[in-house]
mmCIF file of C-alpha atoms and ligand atoms in Angstrom:
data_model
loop_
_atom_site.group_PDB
_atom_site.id
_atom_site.type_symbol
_atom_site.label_atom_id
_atom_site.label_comp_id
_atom_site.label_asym_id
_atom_site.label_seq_id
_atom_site.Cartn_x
_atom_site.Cartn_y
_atom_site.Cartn_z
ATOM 1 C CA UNK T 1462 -2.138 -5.172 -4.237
ATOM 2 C CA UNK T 1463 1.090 -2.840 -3.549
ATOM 3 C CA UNK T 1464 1.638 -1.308 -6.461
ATOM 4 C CA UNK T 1465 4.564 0.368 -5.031
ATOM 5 C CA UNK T 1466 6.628 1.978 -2.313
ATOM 6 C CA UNK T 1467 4.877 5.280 -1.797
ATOM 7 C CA UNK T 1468 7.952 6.502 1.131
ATOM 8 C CA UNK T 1469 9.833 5.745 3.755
ATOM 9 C CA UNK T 1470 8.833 7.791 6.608
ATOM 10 C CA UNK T 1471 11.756 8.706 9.156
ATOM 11 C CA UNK T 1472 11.260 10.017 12.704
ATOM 12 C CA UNK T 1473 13.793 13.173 13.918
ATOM 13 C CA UNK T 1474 13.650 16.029 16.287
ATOM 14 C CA UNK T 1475 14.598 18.914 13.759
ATOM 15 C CA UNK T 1476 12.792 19.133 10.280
ATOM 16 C CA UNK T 1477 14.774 21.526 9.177
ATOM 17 C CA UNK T 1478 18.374 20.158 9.739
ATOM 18 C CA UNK T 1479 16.916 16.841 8.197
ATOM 19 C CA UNK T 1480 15.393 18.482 4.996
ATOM 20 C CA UNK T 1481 18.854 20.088 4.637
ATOM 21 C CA UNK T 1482 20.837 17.233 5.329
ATOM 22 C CA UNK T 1483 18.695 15.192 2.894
ATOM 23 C CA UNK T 1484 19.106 17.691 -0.042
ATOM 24 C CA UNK T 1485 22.224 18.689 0.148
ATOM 25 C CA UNK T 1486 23.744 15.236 0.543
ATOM 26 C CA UNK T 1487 21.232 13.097 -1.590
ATOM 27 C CA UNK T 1488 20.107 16.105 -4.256
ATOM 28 C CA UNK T 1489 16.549 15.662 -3.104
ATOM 29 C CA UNK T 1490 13.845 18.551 -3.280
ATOM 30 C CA UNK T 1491 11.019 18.979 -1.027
ATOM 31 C CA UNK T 1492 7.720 18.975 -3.174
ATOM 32 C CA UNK T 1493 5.447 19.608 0.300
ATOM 33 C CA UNK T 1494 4.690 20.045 3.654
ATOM 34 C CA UNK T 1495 2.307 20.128 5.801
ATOM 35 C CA UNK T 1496 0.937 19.783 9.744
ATOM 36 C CA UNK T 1497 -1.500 16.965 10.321
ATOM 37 C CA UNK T 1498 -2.829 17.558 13.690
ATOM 38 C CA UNK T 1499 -4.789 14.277 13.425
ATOM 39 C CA UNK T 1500 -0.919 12.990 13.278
ATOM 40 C CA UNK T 1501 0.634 14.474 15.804
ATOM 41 C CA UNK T 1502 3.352 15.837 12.714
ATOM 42 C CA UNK T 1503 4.959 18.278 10.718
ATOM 43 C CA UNK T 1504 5.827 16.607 7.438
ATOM 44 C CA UNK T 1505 8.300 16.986 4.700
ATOM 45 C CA UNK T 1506 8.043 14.787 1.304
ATOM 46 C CA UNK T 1507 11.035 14.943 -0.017
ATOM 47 C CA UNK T 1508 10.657 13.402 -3.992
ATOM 48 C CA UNK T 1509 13.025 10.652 -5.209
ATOM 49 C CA UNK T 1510 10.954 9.038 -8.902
ATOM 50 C CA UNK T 1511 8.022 8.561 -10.565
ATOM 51 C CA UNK T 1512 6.146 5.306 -11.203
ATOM 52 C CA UNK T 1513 3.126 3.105 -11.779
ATOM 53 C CA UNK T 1514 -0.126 4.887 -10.249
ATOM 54 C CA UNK T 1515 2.418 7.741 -8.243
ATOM 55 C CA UNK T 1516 5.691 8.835 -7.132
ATOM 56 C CA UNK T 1517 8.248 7.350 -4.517
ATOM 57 C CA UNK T 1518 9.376 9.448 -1.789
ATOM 58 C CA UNK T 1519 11.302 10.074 1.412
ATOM 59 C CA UNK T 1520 8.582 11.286 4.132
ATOM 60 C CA UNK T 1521 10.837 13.347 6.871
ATOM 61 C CA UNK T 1522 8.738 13.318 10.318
ATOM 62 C CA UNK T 1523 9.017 16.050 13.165
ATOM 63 C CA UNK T 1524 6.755 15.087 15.909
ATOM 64 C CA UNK T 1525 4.244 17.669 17.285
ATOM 65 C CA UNK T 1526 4.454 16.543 20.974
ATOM 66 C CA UNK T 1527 5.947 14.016 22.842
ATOM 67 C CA UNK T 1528 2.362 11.993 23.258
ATOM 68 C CA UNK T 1529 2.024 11.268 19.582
ATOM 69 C CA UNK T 1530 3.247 8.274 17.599
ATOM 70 C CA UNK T 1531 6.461 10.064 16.730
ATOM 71 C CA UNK T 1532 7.047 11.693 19.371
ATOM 72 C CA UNK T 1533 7.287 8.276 21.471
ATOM 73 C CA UNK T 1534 8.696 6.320 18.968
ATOM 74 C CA UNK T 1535 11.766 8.901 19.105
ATOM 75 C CA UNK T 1536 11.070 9.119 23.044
ATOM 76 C CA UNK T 1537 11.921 4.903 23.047
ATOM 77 C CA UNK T 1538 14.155 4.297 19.784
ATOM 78 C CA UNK T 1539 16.032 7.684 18.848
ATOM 79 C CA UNK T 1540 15.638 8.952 15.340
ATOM 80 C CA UNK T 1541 15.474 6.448 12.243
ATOM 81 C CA UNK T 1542 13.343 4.879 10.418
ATOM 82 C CA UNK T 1543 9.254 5.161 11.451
ATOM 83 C CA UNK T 1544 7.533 3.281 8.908
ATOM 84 C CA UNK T 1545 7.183 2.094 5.298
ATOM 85 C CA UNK T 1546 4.141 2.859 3.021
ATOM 86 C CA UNK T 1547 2.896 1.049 0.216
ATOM 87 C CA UNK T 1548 0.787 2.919 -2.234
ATOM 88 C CA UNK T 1549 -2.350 0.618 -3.156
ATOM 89 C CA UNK T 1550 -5.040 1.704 -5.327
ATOM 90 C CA UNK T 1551 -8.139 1.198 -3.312
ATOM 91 C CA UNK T 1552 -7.315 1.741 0.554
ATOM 92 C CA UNK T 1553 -10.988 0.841 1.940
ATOM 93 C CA UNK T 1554 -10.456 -2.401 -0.332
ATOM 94 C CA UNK T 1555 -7.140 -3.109 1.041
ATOM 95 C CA UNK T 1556 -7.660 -2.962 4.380
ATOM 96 C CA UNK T 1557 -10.428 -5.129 4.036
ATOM 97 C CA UNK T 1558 -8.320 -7.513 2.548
ATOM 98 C CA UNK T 1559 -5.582 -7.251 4.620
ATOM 99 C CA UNK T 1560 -7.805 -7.216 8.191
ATOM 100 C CA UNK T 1561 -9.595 -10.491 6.504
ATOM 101 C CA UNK T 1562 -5.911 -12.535 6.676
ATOM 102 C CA UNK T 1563 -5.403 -11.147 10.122
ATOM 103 C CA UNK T 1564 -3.451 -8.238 10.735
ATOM 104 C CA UNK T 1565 -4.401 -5.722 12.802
ATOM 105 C CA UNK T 1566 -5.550 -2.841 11.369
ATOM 106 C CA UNK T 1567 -4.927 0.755 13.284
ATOM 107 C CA UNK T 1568 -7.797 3.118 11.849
ATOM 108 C CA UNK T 1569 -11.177 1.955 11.307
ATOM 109 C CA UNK T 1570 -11.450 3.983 7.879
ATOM 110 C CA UNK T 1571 -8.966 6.048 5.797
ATOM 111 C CA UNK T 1572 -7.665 9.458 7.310
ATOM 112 C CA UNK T 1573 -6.329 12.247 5.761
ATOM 113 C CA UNK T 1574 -2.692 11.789 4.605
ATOM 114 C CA UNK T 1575 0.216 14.019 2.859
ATOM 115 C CA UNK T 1576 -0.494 15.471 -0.430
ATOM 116 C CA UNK T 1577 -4.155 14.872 -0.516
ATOM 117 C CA UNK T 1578 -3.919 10.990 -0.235
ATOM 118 C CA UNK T 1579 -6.205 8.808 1.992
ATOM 119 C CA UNK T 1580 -4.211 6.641 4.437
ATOM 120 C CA UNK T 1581 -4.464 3.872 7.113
ATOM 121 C CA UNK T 1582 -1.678 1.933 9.273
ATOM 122 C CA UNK T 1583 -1.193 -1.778 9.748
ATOM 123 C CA UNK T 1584 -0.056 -2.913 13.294
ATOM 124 C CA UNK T 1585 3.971 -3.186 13.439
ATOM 125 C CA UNK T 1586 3.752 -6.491 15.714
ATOM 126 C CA UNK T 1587 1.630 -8.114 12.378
ATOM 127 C CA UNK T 1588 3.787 -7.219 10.043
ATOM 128 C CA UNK T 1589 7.679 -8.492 11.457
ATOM 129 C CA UNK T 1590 8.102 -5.634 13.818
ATOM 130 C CA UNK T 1591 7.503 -2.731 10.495
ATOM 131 C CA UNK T 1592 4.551 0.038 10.905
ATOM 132 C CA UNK T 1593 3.034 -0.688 7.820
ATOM 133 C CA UNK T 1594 0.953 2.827 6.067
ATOM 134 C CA UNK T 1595 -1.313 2.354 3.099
ATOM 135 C CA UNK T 1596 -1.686 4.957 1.028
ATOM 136 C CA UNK T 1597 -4.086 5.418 -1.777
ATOM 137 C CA UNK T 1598 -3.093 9.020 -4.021
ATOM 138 C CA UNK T 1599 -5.755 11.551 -4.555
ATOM 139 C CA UNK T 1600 -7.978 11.061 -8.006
ATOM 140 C CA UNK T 1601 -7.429 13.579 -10.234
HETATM 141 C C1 LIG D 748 5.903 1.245 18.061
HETATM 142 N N1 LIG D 748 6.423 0.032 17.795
HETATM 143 C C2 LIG D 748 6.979 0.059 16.585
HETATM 144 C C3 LIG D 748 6.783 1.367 16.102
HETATM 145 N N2 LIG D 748 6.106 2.069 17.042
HETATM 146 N N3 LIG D 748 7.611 -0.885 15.878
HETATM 147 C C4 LIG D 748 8.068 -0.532 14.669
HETATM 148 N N4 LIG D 748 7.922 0.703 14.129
HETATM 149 C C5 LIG D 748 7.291 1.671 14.819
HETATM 150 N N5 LIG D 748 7.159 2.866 14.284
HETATM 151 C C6 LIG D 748 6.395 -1.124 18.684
HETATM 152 C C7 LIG D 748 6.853 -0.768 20.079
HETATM 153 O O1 LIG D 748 8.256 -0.860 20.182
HETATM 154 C C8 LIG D 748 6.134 -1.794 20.914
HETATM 155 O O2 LIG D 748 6.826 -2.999 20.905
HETATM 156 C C9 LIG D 748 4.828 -2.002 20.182
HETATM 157 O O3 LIG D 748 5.067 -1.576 18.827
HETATM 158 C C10 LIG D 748 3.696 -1.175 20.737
HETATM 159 O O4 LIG D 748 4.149 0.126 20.845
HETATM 160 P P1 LIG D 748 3.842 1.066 22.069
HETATM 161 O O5 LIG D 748 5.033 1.926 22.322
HETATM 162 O O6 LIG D 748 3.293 0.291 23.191
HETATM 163 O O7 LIG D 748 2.619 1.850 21.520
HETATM 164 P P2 LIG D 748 2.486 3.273 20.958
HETATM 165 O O8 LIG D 748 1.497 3.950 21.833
HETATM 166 O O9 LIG D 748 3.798 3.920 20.745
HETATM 167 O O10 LIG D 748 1.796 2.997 19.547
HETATM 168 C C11 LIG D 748 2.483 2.401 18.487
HETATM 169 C C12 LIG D 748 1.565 2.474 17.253
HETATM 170 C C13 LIG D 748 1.278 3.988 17.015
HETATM 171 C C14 LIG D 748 2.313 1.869 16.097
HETATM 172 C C15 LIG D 748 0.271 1.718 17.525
HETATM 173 O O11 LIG D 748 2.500 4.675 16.807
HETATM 174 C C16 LIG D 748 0.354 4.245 15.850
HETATM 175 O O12 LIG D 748 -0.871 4.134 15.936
HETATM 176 N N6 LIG D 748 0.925 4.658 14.669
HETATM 177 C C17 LIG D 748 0.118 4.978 13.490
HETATM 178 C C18 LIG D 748 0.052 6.460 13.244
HETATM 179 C C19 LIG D 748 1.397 7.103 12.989
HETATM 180 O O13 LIG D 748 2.441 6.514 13.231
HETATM 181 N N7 LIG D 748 1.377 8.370 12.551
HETATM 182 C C20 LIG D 748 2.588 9.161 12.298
HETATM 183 C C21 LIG D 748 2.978 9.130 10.870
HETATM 184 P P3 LIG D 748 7.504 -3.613 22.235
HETATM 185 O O14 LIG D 748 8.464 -2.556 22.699
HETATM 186 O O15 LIG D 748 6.326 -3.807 23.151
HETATM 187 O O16 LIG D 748 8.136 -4.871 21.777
HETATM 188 S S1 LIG D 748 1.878 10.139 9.945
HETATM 189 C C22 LIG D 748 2.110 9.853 8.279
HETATM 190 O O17 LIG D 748 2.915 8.904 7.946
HETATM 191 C C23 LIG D 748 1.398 10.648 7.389
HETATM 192 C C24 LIG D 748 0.546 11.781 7.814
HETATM 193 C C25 LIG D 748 1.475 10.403 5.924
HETATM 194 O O18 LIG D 748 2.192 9.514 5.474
HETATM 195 O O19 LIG D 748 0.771 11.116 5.175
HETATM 196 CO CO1 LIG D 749 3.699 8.262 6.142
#
């Protein structure tokens, strides 16, 4: 079902410094951004390989308010890692699949995620304490 690990999303207060911090110490290079609203962030995707059915990334998370996931998550833990996503190459099918063997799903259908990929989030308490994304990338 995974195919692979699409990014590792962390939570911080400053983009900016974090994009900078991130290239200049690991030689990474942004390939996007973007404000999801839907979210509650402003997102950098910083690119790290290529693989089987997409790449493999570091997803650098700037919360848009303090009532959104990442803006409490900072509020309660402090910057660090937010959550791991698995790219999977049907995410209706797999969160079927994964609802069916009991973990709580977070969004009743995909939403809109970075890059033009379709997303949905598995409940950290199922899953040994990890927010869990799915993310299926766009069809060309
Ligand atoms: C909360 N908990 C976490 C967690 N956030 N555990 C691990 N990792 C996290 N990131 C724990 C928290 O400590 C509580 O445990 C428990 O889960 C319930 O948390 P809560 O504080 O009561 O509830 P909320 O209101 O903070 O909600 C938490 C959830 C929320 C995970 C339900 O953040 C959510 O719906 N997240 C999905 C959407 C999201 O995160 N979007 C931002 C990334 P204790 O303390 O009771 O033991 S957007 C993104 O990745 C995009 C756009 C993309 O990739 O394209
Ligand atoms: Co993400």
């Amino acid at each position: 079902m995974f195919m692979r690990i699409d990014h590792v999303g962390i939570a911080c207060h400053d983009l900016e410094e974090k994009i900078a911090f991130f290239e200049r110490t690991f030689e990474l290079t942004v390939v996007a951004r973007e404000v999801n609203e839907e979210q509650g962030v402003k997102e950098a995707m910083l690119h790290i390989a290529d693989g089987n059915g997409g790449g493999s990334y570091i997803q650098l998370l700037e919360p848009l308010g303090p009532d959104t996931p990442v803006g409490k998550f900072l509020a309660k833990r402090g910057e660090g890692v937010h959550h791991v996503a698995f790219g999977v190459p049907d995410v209706a099918e797999a969160m079927r699949e994964i609802g069916d063997r009991g973990v709580r799903l977070l969004d009743e259908a995909p939403r809109h995620g970075t890059m033009g990929s379709s997303i949905a989030f598995l409940h950290p308490k199922d899953v040994g304490g990890m927010l869990t994304e799915l993310v299926q990338a766009p069809k060309h």
